[in-house]
Coordinates of C-alpha atoms in Angstrom, one line a residue:
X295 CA -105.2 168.5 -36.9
X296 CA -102.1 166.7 -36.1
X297 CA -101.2 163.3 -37.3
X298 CA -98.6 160.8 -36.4
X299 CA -96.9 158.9 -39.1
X300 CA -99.2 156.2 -40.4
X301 CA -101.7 159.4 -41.2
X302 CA -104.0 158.7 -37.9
X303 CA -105.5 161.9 -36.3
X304 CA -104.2 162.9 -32.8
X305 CA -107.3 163.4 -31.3
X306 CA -106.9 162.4 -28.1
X307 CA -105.4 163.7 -24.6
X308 CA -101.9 162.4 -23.7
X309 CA -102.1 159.7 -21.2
X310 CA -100.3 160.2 -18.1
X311 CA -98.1 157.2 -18.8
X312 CA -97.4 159.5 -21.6
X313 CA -96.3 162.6 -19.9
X314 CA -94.2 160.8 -17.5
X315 CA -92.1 159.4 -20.4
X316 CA -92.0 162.7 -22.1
X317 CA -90.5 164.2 -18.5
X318 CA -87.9 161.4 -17.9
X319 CA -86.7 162.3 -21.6
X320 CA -86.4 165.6 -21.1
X321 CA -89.6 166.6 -23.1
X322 CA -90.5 169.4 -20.9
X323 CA -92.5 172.6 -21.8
X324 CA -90.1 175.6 -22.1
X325 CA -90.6 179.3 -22.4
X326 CA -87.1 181.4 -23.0
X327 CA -89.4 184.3 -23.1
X328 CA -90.4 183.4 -19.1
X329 CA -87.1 182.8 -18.4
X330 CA -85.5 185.8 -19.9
X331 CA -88.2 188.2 -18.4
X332 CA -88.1 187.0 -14.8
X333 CA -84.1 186.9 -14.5
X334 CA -84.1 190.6 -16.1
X335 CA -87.0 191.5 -14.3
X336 CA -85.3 189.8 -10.9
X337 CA -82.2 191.8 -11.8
X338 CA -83.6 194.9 -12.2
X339 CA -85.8 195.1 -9.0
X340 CA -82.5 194.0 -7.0
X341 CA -80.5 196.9 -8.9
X342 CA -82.5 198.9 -8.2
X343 CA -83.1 198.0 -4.0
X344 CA -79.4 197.7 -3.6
X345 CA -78.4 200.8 -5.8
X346 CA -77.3 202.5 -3.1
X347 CA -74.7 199.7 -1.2
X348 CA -73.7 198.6 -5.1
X349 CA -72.8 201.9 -5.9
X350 CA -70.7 202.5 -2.3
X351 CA -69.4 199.4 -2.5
X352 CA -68.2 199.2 -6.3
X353 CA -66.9 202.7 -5.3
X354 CA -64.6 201.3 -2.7
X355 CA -63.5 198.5 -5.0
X356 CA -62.5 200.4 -7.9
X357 CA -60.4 203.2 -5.4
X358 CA -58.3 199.7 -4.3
X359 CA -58.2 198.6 -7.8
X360 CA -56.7 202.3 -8.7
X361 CA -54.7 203.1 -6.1
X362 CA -52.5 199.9 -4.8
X363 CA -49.5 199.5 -2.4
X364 CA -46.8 201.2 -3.8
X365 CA -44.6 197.9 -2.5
X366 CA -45.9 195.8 -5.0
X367 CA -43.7 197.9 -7.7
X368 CA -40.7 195.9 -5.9
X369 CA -42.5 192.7 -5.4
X370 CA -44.2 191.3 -8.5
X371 CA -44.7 188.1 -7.0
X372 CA -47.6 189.6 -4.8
X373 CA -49.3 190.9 -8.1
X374 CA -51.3 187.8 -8.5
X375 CA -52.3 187.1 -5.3
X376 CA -53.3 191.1 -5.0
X377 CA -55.7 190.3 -8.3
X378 CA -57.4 187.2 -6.9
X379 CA -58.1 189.9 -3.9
X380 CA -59.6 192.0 -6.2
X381 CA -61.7 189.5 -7.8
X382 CA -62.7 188.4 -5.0
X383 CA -63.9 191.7 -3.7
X384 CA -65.8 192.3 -6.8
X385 CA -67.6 189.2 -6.6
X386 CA -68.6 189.9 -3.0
X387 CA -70.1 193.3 -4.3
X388 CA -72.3 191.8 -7.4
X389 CA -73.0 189.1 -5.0
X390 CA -76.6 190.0 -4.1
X391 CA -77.4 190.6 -7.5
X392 CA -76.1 187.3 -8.8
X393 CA -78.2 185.6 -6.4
X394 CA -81.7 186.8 -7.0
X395 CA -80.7 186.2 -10.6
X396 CA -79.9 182.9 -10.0
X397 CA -82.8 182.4 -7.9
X398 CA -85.0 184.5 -10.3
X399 CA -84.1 181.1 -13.0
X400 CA -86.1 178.6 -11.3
X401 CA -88.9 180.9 -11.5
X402 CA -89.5 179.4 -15.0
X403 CA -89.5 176.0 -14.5
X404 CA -91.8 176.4 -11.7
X405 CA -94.5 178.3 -13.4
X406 CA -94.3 176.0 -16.3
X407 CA -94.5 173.1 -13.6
X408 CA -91.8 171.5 -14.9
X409 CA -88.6 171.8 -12.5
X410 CA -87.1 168.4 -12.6
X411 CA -83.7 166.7 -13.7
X412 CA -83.2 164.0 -16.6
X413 CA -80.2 162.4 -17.4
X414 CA -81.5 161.3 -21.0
X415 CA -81.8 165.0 -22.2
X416 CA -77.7 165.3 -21.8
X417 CA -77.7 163.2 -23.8
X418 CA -76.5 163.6 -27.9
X419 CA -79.2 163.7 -30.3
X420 CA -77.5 162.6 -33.5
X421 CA -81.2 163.0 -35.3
X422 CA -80.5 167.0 -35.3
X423 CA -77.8 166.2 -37.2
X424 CA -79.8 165.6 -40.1
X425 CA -80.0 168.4 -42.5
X426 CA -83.7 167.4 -44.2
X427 CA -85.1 167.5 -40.3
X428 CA -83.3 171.1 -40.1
X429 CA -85.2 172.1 -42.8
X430 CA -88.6 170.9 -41.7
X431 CA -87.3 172.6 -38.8
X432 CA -86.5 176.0 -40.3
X433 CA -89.9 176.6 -43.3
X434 CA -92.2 174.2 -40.4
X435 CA -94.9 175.8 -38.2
X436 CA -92.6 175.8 -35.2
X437 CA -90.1 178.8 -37.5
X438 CA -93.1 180.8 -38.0
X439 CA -94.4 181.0 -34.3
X440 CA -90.7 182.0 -33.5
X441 CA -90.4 184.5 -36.3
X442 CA -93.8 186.2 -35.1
X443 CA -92.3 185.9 -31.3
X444 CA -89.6 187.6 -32.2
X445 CA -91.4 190.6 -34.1
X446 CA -93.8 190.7 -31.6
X447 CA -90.4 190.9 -28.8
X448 CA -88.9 193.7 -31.0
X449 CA -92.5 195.9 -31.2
X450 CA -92.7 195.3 -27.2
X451 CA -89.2 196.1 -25.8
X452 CA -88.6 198.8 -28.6
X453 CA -92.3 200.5 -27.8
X454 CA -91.5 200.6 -24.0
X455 CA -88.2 201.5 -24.8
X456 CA -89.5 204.4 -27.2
X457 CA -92.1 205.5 -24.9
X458 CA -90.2 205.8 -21.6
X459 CA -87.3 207.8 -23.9
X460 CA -90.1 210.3 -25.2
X461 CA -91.7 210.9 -22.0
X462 CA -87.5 211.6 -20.3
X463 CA -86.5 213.6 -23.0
X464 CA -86.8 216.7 -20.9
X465 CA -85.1 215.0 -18.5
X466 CA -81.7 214.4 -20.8
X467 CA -81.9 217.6 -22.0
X468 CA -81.5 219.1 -19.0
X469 CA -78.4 216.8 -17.6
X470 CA -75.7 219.5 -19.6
X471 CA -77.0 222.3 -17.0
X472 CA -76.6 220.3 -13.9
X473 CA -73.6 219.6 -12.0
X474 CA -71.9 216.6 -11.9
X475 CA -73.3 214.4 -9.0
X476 CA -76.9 215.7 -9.6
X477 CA -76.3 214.6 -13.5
X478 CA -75.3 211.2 -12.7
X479 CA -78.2 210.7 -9.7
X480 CA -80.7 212.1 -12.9
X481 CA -79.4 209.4 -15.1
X482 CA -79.2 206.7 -13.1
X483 CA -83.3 207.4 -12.5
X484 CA -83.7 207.3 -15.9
X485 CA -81.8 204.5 -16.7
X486 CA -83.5 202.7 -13.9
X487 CA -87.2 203.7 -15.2
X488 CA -85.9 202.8 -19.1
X489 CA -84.6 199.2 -17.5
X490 CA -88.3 198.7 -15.9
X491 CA -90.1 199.5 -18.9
X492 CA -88.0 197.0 -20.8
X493 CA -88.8 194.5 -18.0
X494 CA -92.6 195.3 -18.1
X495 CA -92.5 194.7 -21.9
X496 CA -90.7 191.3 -21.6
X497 CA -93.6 190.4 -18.6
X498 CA -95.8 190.6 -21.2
X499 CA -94.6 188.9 -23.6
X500 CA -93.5 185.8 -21.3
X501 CA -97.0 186.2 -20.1
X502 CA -98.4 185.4 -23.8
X503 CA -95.5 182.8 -24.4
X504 CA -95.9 180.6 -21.7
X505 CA -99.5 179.6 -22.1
X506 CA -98.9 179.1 -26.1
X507 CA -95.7 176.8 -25.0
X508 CA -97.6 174.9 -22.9
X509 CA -100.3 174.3 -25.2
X510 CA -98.0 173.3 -27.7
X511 CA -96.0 171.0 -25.7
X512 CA -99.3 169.0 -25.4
X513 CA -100.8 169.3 -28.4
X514 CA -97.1 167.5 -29.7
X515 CA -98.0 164.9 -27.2
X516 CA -101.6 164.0 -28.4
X517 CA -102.1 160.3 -28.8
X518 CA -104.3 158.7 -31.4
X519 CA -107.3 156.4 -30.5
X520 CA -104.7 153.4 -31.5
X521 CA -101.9 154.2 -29.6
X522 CA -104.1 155.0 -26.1
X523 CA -105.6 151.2 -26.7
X524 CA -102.0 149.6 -27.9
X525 CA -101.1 151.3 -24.0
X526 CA -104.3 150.0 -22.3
X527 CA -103.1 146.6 -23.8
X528 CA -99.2 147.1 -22.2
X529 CA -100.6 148.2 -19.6
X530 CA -103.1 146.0 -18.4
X531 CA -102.6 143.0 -20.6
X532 CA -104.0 141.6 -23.7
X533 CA -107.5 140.5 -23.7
X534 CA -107.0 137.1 -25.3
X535 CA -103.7 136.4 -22.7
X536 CA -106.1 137.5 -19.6
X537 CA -109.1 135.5 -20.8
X538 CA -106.9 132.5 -21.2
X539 CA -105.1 133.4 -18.1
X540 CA -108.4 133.2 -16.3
X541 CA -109.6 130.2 -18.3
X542 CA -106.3 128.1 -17.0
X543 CA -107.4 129.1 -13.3
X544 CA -110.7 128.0 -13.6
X545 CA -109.5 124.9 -15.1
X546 CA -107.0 124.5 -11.9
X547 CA -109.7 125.3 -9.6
X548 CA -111.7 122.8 -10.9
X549 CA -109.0 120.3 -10.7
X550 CA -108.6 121.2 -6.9
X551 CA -112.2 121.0 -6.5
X552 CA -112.8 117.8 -7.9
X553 CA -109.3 116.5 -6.0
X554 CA -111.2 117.3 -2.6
X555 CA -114.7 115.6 -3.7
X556 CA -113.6 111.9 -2.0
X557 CA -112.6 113.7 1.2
X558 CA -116.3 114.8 1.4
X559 CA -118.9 113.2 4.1
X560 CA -121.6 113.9 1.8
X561 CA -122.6 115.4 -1.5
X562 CA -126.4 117.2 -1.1
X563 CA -128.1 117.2 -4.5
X564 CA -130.7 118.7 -6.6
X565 CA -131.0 115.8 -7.7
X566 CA -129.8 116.6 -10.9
X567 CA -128.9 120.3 -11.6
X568 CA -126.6 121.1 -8.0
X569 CA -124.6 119.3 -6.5
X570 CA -123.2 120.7 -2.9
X571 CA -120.1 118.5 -0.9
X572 CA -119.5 119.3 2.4
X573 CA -116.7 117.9 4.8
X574 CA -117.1 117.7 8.6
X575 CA -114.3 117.0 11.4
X576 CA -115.4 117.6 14.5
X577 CA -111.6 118.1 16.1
X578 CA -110.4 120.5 13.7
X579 CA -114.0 122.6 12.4
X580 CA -116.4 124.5 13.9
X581 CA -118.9 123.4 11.4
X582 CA -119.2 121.5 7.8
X583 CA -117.4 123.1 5.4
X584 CA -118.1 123.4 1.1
X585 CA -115.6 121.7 -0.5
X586 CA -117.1 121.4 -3.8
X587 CA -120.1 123.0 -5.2
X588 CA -121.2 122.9 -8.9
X589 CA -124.7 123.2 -11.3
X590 CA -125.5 121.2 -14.5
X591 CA -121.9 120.0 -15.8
X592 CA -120.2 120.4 -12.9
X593 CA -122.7 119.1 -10.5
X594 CA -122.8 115.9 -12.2
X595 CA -119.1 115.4 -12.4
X596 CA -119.1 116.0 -8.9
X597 CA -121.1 112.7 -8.4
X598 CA -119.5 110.7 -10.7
X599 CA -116.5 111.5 -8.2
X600 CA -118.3 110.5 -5.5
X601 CA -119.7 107.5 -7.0
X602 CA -116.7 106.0 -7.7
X603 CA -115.1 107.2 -4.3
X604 CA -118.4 105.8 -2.4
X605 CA -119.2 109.2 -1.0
X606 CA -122.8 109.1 0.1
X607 CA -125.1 111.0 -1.8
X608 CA -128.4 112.9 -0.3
X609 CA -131.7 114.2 -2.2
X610 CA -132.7 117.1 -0.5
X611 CA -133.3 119.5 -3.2
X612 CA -134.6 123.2 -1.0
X613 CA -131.1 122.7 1.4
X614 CA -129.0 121.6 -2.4
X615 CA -129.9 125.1 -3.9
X616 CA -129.6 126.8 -0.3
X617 CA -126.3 125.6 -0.1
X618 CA -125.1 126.6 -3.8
X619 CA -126.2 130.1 -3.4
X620 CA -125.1 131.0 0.0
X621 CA -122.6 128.9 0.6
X622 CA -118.9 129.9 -0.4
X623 CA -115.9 127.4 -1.4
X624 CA -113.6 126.5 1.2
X625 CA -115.5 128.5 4.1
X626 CA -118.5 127.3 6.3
X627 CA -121.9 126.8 5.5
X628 CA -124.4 129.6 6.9
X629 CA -125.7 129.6 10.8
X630 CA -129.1 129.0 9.6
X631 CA -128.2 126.0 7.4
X632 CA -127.0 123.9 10.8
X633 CA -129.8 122.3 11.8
X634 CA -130.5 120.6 7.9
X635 CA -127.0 120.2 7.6
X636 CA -127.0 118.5 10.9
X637 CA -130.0 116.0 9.7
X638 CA -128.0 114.9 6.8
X639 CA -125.2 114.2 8.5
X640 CA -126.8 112.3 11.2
X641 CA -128.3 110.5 8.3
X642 CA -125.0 109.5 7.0
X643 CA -123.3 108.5 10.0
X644 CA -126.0 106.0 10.7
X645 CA -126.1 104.9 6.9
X646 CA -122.1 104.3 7.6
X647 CA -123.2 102.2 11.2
X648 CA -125.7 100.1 9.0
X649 CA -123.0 99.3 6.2
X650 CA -120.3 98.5 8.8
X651 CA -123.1 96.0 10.5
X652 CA -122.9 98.5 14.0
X653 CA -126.8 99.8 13.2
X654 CA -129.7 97.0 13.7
X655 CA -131.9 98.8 11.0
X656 CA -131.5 100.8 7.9
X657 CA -131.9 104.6 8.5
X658 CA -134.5 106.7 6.7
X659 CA -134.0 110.3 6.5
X660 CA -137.3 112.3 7.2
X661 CA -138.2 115.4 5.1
X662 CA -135.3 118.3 5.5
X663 CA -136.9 121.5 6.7
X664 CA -135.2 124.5 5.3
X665 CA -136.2 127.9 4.1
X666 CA -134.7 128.1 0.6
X667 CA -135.5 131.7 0.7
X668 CA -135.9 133.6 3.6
X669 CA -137.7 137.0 3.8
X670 CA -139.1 136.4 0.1
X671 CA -141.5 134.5 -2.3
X672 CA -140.6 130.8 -1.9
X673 CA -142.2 130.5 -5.7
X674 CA -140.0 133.4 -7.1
X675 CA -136.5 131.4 -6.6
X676 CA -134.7 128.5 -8.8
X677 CA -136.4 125.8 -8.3
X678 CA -135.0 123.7 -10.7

């Protein structure tokens, strides 16, 4: 099993934050045996398609290479321009075939999945330089799967080669009897049937290679249990930083909470374990809104606000616990909640016209009808 440096297994798939990095290096699975076999390959079929214009057309080329204007002898100052003619000419023959090569390359990349561009692998590596990593390099694992490649390339391309020779040797023999055009159209078969049996043998082997490079080129990537969580914490944050993170916005939310507890019309209580305040304006609201809401701890600090603030303070203890579990910060309280809500408040504003000396008679607030738990059990909620 592999192991990284501080002896931990690599047990574990590579992340894909992992195999991007490796990409943008340069760390890309490679096979030279698919590489090799499809541009031979490529080349071969092509050869063998455009034999016949190849052949016509070196033809022509090599009677204007061998037989030029007899007015260059007297102008050597043309020479050069006559060979750049010639090169050119040349190139335009081979030109088919040097494209499906060339195309035939990116067959590769794009069977490994891997045709892409990095900068950082142009880059020198001055770590090659060092001869104890050559070494690991030449008696490691890596030296041994090469050196079995290349046996294993040698008994492939020499078997096809042997094969396809032993089954033409009647063939060769007979070339010395035949006449001269006929000899070279007999050859040119067998050299074309010889150059696909060589191109079949290196199919097969790219066809073994590529899987094992692949496999390799992840199995070097493998992470360890450690290094997947030291990502998860890059990646998404330590635990300890978020929880404080989260901690400090509770803490500010609170603040802002208890901030907005004197603007209240009127805190609805439990008495004791919730404590709901809601805010009313009648211009700007279509109905009261929660702008503090707390149990236990936070309930009580809520009226301690209000007491010193002289926010009035209302016992209904079915509409308190309505409100805390329905009701959401900042938004409006629920449709079904308006008419208690509206007692209360009525409650208040005459409480206010009493204290201000406007209201003959102290108010008293009749019993609050709300259903603390509609559709269900009344005696299976909170009813603390």
């Amino acid at each position: 099993m592999a192991e990284n440096e501080d002896g931990q297994e690599r047990t574990e798939q590579p992340s894909a934050k992992r195999l991007r990095e490796a990409r943008e290096n340069g760390n890309l699975p490679r096979s030279r045996e698919l590489a090799t076999a499809a541009v031979f390959g490529a080349g071969v079929v092509a050869l063998m398609a455009t034999g016949p214009s190849l052949a016509h057309g070196a033809q022509d080329w090599l009677r204007d290479a061998l037989s030029p204007d007899r007015a260059l002898l007297h102008a050597p100052g043309r020479l050069f321009g006559h060979m750049g003619t010639l090169v050119l000419e040349l190139a335009w023959v081979m030109l088919p075939l040097v494209a499906v090569s060339l195309l035939a390359s990116f067959v590769a990349p794009l069977a490994m999945g891997t045709l892409s561009f990095s900068s950082k692998s142009l880059m020198p590596d001055f770590g090659r330089l060092n001869p104890l990593s050559g070494i690991k390099r030449t008696w490691g694992p890596e030296s041994l799967a090469e050196l079995a490649k290349s046996l294993l390339r040698v008994a492939l391309v020499g078997g096809a080669a042997g094969l396809t020779l032993a089954h033409g040797m009647d063939v060769l023999r007979s070339m010395p009897n035949q006449s001269l055009e006929e000899a070279a159209r007999t050859g040119l078969h067998f050299a074309g049937r010889l150059l696909l049996s060589t191109a079949g043998a290196l199919a097969l082997l790219a066809a073994i290679d590529a899987p094992y490079q692949k496999w390799n080129w992840l199995r070097k990537l493998k992470m360890t249990r450690q290094e997947l969580r030291d990502e998860a914490k890059e990646s998404d944050g330590n635990p300890q930083v978020k929880g404080k993170i989260r901690q400090m916005q509770f803490q500010l939310s609170q603040r802002r909470m208890m901030e907005a507890v004197p603007t209240a019309d009127v805190i609805v209580v439990n008495p004791t374990h919730y404590a709901v305040a809601l805010k009313y304006d009648g211009g700007s609201m279509r109905a009261p809104t929660v702008v503090a809401r707390g149990v236990d701890e936070v309930a009580h600090r809520i009226r301690e606000v209000a007491d010193r603030h002289r926010v009035a303070i209302v016992s209904a203890p079915p509409l308190a616990r309505a409100l805390y579990r329905e009701g959401q910060l900042g938004k409006e309280i629920p449709v079904r909640l308006y008419a208690a809500v509206a007692q209360i408040l009525s409650y208040v504003y005459q409480l206010r016209a009493w204290r201000a000396g406007t209201a003959p008679a102290h108010p008293q607030l009749g019993a609050v009808a709300v259903d603390e738990f509609p559709g269900t059990d009344k005696s299976a909620g909170d009813r603390r």
